[in-house]
Coordinates of C-alpha atoms and ligand atoms in Angstrom, one line a residue:
X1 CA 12.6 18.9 -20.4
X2 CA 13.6 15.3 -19.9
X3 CA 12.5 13.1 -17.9
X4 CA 15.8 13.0 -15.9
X5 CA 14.8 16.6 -14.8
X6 CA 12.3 15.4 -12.4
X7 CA 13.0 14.0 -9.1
X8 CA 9.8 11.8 -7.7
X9 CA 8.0 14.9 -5.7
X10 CA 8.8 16.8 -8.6
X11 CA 6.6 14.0 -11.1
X12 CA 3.8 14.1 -8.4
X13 CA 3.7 17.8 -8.6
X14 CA 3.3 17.4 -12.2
X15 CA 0.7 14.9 -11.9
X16 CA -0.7 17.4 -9.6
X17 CA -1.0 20.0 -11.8
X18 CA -2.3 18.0 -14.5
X19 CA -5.5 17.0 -12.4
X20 CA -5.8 20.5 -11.0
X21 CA -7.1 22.0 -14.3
X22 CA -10.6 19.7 -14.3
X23 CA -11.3 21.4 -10.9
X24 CA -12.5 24.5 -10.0
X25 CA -10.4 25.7 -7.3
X26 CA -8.9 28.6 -5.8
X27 CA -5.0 29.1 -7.3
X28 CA -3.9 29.4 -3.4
X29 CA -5.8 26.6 -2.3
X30 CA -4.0 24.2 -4.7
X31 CA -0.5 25.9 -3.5
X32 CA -1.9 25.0 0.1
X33 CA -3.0 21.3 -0.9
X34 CA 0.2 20.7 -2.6
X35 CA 2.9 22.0 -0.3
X36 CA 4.5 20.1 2.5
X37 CA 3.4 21.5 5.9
X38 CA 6.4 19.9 8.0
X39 CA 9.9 18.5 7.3
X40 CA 11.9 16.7 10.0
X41 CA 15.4 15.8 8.3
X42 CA 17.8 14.6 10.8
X43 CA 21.6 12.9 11.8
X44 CA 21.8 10.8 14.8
X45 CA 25.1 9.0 16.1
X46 CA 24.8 4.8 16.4
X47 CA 27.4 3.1 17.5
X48 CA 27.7 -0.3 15.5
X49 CA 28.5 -4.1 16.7
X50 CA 32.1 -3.4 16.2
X51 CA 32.2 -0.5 18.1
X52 CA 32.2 1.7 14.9
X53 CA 30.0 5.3 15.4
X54 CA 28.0 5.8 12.4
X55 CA 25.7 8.9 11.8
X56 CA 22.2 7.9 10.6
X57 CA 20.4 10.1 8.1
X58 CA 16.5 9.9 8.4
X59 CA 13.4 11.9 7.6
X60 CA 9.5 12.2 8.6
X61 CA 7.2 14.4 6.6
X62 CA 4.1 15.0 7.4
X63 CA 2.6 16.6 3.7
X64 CA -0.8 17.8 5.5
X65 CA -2.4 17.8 8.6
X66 CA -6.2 18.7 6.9
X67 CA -6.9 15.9 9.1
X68 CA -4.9 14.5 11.9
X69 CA -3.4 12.6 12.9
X70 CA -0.7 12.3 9.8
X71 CA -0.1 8.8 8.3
X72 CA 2.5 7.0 6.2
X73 CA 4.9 4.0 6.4
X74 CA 8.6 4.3 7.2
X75 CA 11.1 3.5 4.6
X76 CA 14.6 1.4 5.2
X77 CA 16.5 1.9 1.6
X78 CA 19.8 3.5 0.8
X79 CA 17.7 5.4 -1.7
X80 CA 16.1 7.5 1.0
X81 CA 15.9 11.4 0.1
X82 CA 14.3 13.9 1.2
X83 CA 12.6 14.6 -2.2
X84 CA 11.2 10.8 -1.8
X85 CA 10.2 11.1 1.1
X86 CA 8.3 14.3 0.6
X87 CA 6.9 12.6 -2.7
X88 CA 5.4 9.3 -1.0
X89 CA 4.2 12.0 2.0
X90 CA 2.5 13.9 -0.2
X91 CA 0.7 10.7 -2.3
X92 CA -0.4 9.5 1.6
X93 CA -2.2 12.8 1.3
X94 CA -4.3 12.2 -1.8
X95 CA -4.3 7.9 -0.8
X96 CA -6.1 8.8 2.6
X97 CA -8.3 11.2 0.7
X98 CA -9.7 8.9 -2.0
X99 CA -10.0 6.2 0.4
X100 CA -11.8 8.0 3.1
X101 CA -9.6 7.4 5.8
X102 CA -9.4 10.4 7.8
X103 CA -5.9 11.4 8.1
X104 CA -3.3 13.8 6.4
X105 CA -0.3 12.5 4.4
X106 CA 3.1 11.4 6.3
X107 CA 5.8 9.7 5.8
X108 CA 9.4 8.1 7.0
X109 CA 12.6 7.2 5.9
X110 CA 16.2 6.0 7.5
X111 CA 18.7 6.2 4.6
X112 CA 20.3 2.4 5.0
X113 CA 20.2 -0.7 3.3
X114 CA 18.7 -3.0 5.9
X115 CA 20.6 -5.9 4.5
X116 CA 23.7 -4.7 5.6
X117 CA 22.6 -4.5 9.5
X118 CA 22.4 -7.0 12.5
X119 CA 19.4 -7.3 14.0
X120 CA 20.5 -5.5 16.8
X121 CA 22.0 -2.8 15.2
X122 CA 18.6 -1.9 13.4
X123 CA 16.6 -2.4 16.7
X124 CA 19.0 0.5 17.8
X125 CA 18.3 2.7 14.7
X126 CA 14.9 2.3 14.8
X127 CA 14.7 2.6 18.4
X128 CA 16.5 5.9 18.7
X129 CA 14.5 7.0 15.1
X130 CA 11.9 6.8 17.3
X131 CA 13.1 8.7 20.4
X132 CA 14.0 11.6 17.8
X133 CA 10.6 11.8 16.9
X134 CA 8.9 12.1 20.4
X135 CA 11.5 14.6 21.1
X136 CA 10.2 16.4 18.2
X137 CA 6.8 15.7 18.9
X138 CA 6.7 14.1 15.6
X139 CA 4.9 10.7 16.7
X140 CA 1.4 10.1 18.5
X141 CA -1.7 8.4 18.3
X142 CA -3.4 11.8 17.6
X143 CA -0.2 13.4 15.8
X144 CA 1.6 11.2 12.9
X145 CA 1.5 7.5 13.2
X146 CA 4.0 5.5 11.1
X147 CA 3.6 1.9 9.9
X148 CA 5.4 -0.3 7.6
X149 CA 6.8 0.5 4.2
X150 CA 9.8 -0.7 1.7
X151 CA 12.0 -2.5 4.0
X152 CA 10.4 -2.6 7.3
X153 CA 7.7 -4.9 9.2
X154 CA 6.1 -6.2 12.2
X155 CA 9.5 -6.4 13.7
X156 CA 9.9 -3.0 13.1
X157 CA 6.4 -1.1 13.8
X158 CA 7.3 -3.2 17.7
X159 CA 10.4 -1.7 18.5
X160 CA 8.9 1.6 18.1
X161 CA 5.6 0.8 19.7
X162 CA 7.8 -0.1 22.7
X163 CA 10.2 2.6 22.6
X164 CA 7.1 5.6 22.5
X165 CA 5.0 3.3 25.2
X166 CA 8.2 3.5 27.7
X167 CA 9.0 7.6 26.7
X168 CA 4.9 8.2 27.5
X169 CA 4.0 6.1 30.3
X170 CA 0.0 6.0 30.9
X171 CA -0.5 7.1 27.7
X172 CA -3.8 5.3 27.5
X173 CA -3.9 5.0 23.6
X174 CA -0.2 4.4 23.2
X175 CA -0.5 1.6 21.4
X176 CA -1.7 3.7 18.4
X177 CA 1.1 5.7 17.8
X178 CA 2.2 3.4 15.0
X179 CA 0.2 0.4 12.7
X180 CA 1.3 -2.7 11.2
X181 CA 2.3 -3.7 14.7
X182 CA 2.3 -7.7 15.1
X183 CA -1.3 -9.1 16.7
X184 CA 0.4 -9.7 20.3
X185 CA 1.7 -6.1 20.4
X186 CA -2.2 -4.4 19.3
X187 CA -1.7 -4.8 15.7
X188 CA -4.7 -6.3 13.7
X189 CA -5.7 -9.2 11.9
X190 CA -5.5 -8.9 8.0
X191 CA -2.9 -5.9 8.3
X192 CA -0.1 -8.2 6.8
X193 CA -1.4 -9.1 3.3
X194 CA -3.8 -5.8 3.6
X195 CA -2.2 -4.0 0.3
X196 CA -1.6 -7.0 -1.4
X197 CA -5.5 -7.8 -0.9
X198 CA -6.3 -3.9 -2.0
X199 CA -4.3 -4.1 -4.7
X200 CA -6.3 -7.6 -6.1
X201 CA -9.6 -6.0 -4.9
X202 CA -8.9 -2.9 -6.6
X203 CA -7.8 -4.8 -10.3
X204 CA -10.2 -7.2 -9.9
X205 CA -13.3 -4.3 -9.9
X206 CA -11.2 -3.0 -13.3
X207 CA -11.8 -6.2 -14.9
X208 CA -15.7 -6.4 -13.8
X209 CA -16.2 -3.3 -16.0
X210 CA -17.7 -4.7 -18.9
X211 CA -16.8 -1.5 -21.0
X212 CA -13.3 -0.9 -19.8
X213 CA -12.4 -4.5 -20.5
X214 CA -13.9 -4.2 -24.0
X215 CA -12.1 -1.3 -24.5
X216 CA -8.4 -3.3 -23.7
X217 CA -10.0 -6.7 -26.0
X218 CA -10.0 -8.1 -23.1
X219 CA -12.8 -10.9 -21.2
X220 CA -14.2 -9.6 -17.9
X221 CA -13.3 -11.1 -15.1
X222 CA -9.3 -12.0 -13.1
X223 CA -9.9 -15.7 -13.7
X224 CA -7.5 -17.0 -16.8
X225 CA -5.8 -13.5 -16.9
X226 CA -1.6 -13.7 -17.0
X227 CA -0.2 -11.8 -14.2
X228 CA 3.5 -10.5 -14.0
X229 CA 5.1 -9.6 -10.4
X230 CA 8.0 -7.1 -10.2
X231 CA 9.0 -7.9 -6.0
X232 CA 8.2 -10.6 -3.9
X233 CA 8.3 -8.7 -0.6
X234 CA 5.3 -7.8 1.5
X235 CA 3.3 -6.5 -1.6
X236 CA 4.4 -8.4 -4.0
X237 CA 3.9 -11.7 -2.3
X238 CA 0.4 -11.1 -1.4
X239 CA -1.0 -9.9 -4.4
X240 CA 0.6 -12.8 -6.9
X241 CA -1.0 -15.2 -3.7
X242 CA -4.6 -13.3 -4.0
X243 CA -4.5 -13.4 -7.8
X244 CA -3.6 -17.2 -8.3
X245 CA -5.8 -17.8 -5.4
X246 CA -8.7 -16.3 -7.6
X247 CA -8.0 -18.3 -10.9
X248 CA -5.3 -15.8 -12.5
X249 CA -2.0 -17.3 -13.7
X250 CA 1.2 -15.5 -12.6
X251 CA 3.6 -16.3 -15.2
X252 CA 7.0 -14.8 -13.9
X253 CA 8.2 -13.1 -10.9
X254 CA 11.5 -11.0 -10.4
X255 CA 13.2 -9.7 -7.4
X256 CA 16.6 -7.6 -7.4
X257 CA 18.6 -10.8 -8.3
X258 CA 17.1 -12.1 -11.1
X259 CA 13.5 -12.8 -12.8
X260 CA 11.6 -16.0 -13.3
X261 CA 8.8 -16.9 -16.3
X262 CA 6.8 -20.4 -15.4
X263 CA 3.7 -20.9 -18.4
X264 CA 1.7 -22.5 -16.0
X265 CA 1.6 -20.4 -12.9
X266 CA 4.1 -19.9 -9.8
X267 CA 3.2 -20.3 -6.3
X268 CA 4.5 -17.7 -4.8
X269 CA 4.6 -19.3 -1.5
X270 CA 7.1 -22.4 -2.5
X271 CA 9.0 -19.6 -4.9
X272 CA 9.0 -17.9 -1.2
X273 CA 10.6 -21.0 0.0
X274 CA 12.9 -21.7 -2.6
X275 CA 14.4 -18.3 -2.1
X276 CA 15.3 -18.6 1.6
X277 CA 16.5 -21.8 0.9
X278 CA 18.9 -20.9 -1.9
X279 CA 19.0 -17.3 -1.7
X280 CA 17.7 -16.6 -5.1
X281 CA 14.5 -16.7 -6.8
X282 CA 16.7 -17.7 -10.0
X283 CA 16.3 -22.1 -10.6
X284 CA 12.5 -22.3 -9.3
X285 CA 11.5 -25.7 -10.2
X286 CA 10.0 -26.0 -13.9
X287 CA 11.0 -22.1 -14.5
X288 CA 13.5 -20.5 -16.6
X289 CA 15.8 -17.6 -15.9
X290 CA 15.3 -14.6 -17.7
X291 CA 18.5 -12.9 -18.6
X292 CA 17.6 -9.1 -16.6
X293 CA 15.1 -8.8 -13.7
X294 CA 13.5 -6.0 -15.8
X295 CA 13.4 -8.6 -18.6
X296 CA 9.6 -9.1 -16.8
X297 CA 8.3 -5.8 -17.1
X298 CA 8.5 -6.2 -21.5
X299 CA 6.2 -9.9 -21.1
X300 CA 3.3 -10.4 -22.8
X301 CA 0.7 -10.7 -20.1
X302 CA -2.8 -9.1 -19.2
X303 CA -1.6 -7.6 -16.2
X304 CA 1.9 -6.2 -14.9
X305 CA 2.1 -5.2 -10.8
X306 CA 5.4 -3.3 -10.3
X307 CA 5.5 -3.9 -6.4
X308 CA 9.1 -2.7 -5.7
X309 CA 10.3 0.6 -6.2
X310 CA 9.4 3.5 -8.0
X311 CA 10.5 4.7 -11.7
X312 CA 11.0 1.1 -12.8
X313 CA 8.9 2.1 -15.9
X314 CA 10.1 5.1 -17.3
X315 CA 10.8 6.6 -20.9
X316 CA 13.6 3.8 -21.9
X317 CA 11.0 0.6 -21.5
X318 CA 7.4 1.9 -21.3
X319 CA 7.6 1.5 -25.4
X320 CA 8.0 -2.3 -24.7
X321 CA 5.6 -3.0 -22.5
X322 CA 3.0 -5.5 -23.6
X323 CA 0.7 -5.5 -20.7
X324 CA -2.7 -4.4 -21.2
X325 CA -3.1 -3.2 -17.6
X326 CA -0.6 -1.9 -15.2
X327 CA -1.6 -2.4 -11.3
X328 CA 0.5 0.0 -9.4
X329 CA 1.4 -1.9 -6.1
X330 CA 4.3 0.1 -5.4
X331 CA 4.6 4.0 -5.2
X332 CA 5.3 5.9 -8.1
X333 CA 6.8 2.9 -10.4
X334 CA 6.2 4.9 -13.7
X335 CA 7.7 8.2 -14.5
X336 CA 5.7 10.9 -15.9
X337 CA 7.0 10.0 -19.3
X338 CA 6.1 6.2 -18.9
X339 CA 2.9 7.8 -18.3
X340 CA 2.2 9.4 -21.3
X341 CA 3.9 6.4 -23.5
X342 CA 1.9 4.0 -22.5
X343 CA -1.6 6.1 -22.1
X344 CA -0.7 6.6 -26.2
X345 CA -0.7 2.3 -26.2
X346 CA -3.8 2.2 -24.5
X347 CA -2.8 0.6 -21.8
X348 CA -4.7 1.2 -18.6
X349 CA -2.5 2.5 -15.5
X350 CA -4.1 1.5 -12.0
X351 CA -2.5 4.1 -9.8
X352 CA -0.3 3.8 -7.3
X353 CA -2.5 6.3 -4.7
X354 CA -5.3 4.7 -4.5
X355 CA -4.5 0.8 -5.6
X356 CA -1.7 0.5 -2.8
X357 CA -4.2 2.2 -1.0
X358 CA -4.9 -1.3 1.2
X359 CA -2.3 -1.0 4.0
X360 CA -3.7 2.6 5.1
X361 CA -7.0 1.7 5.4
X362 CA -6.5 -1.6 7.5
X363 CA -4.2 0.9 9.7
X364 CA -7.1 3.3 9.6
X365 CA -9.0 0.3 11.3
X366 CA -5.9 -1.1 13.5
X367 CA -5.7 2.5 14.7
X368 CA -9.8 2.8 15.5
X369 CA -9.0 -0.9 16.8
X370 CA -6.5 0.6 19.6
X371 CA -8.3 3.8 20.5
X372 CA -11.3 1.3 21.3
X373 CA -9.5 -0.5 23.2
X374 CA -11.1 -3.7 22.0
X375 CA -11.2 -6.9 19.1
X376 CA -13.3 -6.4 16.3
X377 CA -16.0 -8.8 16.1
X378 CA -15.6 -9.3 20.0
X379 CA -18.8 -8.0 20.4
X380 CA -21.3 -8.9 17.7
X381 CA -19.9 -12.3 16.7
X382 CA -21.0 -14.9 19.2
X383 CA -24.9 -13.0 18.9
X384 CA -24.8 -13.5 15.1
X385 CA -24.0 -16.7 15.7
X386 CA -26.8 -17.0 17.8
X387 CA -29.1 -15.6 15.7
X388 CA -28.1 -16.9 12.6
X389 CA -28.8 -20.3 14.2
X390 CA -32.4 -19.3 15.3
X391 CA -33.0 -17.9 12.0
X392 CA -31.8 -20.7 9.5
X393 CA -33.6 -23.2 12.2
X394 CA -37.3 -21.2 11.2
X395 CA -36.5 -21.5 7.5
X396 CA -35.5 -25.3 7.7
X397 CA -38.5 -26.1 9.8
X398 CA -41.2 -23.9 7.3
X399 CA -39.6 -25.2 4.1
X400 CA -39.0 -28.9 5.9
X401 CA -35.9 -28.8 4.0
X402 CA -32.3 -29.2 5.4
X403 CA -28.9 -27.1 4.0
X404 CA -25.7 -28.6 3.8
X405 CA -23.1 -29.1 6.3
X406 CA -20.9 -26.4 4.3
X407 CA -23.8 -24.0 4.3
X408 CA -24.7 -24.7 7.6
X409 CA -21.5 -23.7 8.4
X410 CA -21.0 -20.4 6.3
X411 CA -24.3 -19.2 7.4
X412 CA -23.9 -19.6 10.6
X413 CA -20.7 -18.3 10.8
X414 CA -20.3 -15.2 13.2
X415 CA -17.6 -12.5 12.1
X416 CA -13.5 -13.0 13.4
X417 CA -11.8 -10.1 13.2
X418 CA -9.9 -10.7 10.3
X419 CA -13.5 -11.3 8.3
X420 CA -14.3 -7.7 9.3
X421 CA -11.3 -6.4 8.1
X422 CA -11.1 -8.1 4.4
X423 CA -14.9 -7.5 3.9
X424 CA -14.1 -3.4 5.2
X425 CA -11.3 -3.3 2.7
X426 CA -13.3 -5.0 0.1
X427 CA -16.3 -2.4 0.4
X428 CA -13.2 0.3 0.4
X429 CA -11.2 -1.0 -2.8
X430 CA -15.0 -1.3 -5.2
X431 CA -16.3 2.4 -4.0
X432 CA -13.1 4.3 -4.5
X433 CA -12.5 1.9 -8.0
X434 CA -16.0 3.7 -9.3
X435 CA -15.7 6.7 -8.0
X436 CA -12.3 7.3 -9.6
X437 CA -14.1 5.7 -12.6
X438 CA -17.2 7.5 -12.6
X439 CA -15.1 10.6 -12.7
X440 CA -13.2 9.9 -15.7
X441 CA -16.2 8.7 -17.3
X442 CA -18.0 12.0 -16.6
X443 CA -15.0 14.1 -18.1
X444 CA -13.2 12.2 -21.7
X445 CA -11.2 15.1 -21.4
X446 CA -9.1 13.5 -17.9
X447 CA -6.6 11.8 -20.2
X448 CA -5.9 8.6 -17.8
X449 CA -6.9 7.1 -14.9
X450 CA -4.3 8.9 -12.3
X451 CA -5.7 12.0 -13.4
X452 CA -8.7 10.8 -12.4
X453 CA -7.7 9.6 -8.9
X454 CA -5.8 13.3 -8.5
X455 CA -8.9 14.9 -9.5
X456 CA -11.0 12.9 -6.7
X457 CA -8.1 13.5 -4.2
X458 CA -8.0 17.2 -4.9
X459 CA -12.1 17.4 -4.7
X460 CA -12.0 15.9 -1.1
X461 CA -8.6 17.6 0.6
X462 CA -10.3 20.8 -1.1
X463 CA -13.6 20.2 0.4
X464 CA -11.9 19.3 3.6
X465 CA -9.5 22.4 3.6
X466 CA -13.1 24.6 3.5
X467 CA -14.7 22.8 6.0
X468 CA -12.1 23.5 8.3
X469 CA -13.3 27.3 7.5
X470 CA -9.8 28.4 6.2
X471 CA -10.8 29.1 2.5
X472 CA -14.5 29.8 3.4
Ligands
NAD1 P1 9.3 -5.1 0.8 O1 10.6 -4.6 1.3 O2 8.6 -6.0 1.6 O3 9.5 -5.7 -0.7 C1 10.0 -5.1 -1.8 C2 10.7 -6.2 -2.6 O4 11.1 -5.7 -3.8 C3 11.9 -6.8 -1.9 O5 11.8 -8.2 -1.8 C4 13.1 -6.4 -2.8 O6 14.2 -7.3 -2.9 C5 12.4 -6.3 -4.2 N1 13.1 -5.5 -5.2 C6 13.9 -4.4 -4.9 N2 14.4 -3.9 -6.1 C7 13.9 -4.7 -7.1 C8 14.1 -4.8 -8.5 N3 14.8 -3.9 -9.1 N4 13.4 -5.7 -9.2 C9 12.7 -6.6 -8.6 N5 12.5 -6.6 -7.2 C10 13.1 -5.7 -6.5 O7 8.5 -3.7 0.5 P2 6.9 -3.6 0.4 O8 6.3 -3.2 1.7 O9 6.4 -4.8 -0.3 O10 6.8 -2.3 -0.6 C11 6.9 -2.4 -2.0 C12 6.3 -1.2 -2.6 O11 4.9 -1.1 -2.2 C13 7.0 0.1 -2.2 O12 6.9 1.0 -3.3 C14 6.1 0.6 -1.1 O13 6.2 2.0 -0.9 C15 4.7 0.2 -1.6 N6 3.7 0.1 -0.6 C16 3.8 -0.7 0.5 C17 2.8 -0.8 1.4 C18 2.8 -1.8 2.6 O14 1.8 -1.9 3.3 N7 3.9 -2.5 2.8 C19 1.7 0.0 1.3 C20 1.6 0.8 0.2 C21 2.6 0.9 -0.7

């Protein structure tokens, strides 16, 4: 069969089955963890700024509820399907699983290109989205809680905050019924950049393995390595910023319009600003053009993070790929093919389900964040402070030595809530990195690192599934 033959849920179900032969269970159990429980696909009428009526097609799937409540981002593209949909439902399913985060798989998707919108016009579609939902009893802080995705935001994740609060008033824990809200509206600190940060957190653990590095010829360590960027939206922004922040180079950068190569590093945040100054990434300061925005993906660089849209590397181009390691920001960016092309190069795939696995897991902790009810670090930071203070005040008296200012002032330094966050996404990215690792490691058989990651998410839904007592 060609590759053409699979749509995406169809190439997760593949890479499903591949991972289900290194475990051990039950034939109906892995029917069960596979299959999508619930699928919402609905029209709804919105009448345009010039007085135009246009239907609105849009989906929610929630892939499993072994846990609840169900979570995944909502998508604005006019690529929505429901066979996408379903796909990046069911990868929320195995993310959440390898991450710990205790939730089942969802996910959204309004079929427009939010480009061609006012603002006001998609503050309607999102806000009647939304109503849909609660009708269906398809949202809630204990039921499936969206949160941003490909083409939506804080902005976003507000108006539907808003329009659930006023449908459920004193609903107590309204407020979580959706993540990646802005600060002001009960969003968390550290939610923006979060899988941008995950993503960097989750490579960077890669290239502290001393054997897995020597294995790709290449030196431990992200400092000197070359980076490529495919996106420079929420994803792709924060991890080039994380990986030049931490000594890599990012030599080019593409976005829908064009691609740009620099030798010496791009700052994303001034390529940011050239692009909303002159509505293209293309004639960055000391860059050049590349003739096609895919032109990136064939560079030679040590590392290549597709953060835009999936099946950019499929059977046509995975041959001329010359990175060494492929971070999958975005969901599902290779096709099964690419897969098996570039395992036969040696190049080692990151995947997408547990590498993008950032923004979930700082929702996990903006959702705990509004069930509490309170700040994290509101608590414990002004006593660590305190104690700290007391503390470092003993050891300078009994050694009769003094620290420096800048010492003084890390050590004494009480946790903000954004400091919680980053170190609880940290300790999240390094355990799931070696447990996915330790797995392969255990079985040479596993052909690749997805596999891997599928055989970990299958082990933990599995174990979940019999805990809830329905396959005793
Ligand atoms: P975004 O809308 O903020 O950014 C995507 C960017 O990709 C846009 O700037 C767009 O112009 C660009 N783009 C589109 N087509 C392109 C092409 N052919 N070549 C180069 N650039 C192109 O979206 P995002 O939130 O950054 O999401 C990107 C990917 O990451 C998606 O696959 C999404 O599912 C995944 N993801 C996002 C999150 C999150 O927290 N936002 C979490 C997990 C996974």
């Amino acid at each position: 069969m060609s590759e053409q033959h699979y749509n995406f849920f169809e190439s997760v179900e593949k890479s499903f089955d591949k991972a289900a032969k290194f475990t051990g269970w039950d034939k109906g159990l892995l029917e069960q963890i596979k299959a999508c429980n619930s699928i919402y696909s609905m029209r709804f009428p919105v009448k345009m700024d010039d007085g135009r009526i246009e239907v609105i097609e849009a989906y929610r799937v929630q892939h499993s509820q072994h846990k609840s409540p169900c979570k995944g981002g909502i998508r604005f593209s006019d690529e929505v399907n429901q066979e996408e949909v379903m796909a990046l439902a069911a990868l929320m399913t195995y993310k959440c699983a390898i991450v710990n985060v205790p939730f089942g798989g969802g996910k959204g998707g309004i079929k427009i290109n939010p480009r061609k919108y006012s603002a006001y016009e998609l503050e309607k579609i999102t806000r009647r989205y939304t109503s849909e939902l609660v009708k269906k009893n398809f949202i809630g802080p204990g039921i499936d809680v969206p949160a941003p995705d490909y083409g939506t935001g804080e902005r976003e994740m507000a108006w539907i905050v808003d329009t659930y609060a006023s449908l459920k008033p004193g609903e107590i824990d309204a407020a979580g019924c959706v993540t990646g809200k802005p600060v002001s509206q009960g969003g968390v600190r550290g939610r923006k950049e979060a899988t941008g940060l995950g993503v960097f957190f989750g490579i960077r653990e890669v290239c502290n393995m001393e054997d897995v590095m020597a294995k790709l010829g290449l030196k431990t360590g992200v400092e000197g390595k070359k980076v490529v960027v495919q996106g420079l939206g929420n994803v792709g922004y924060h991890s080039a910023k994380f990986f030049r922040e931490h000594g890599a180079t990012v030599v080019a950068i593409a976005e829908y319009e064009g691609a740009i190569y620099k030798e010496d590093g791009i700052n994303e945040e001034e390529l940011f600003q050239h692009r909303k100054q002159t509505g293209s990434i293309l004639n960055f300061p000391g860059a050049k053009n590349l003739a096609k925005n895919t032109d990136a993906l064939e560079l030679a660089c040590d590392i290549l993070i597709p953060a835009a849209l999936e099946n950019v590397i499929n059977g046509e181009n995975a041959g001329k790929v010359q990175a060494k390691i492929i971070g999958e920001a975005a969901n599902g960016p290779l096709t099964p093919e690419a897969d098996e092309i570039l395992a036969k190069k040696g190049v080692l795939v990151v995947p997408d389900m547990y590498l993008n696995a950032g923004g979930v897991t700082v929702s996990y902790f903006e959702w705990l964040k509004n069930l509490s009810h309170v700040r994290y670090g509101r608590m414990e930071k002004r006593f660590t402070e305190n104690m700290n203070t007391h503390i470092l005040a003993q050891i300078e008296d009994l050694s009769g030595k003094k620290v420096t200012d800048a010492e003084r002032k890390f050590i004494l330094h009480g946790p903000e809530e954004v400091d919680l966050v980053h170190s609880g996404l940290e300790e999240t990215m390094i355990t799931a990195t070696r447990e996915i690792m330790e797995i392969w490691k255990a079985n040479p058989s596993i052909p690749d690192m997805r596999t891997a990651a599928y055989v970990c998410a299958i082990n933990k839904v599995g174990t979940s599934y019999g805990e809830l007592g329905i396959f005793p």
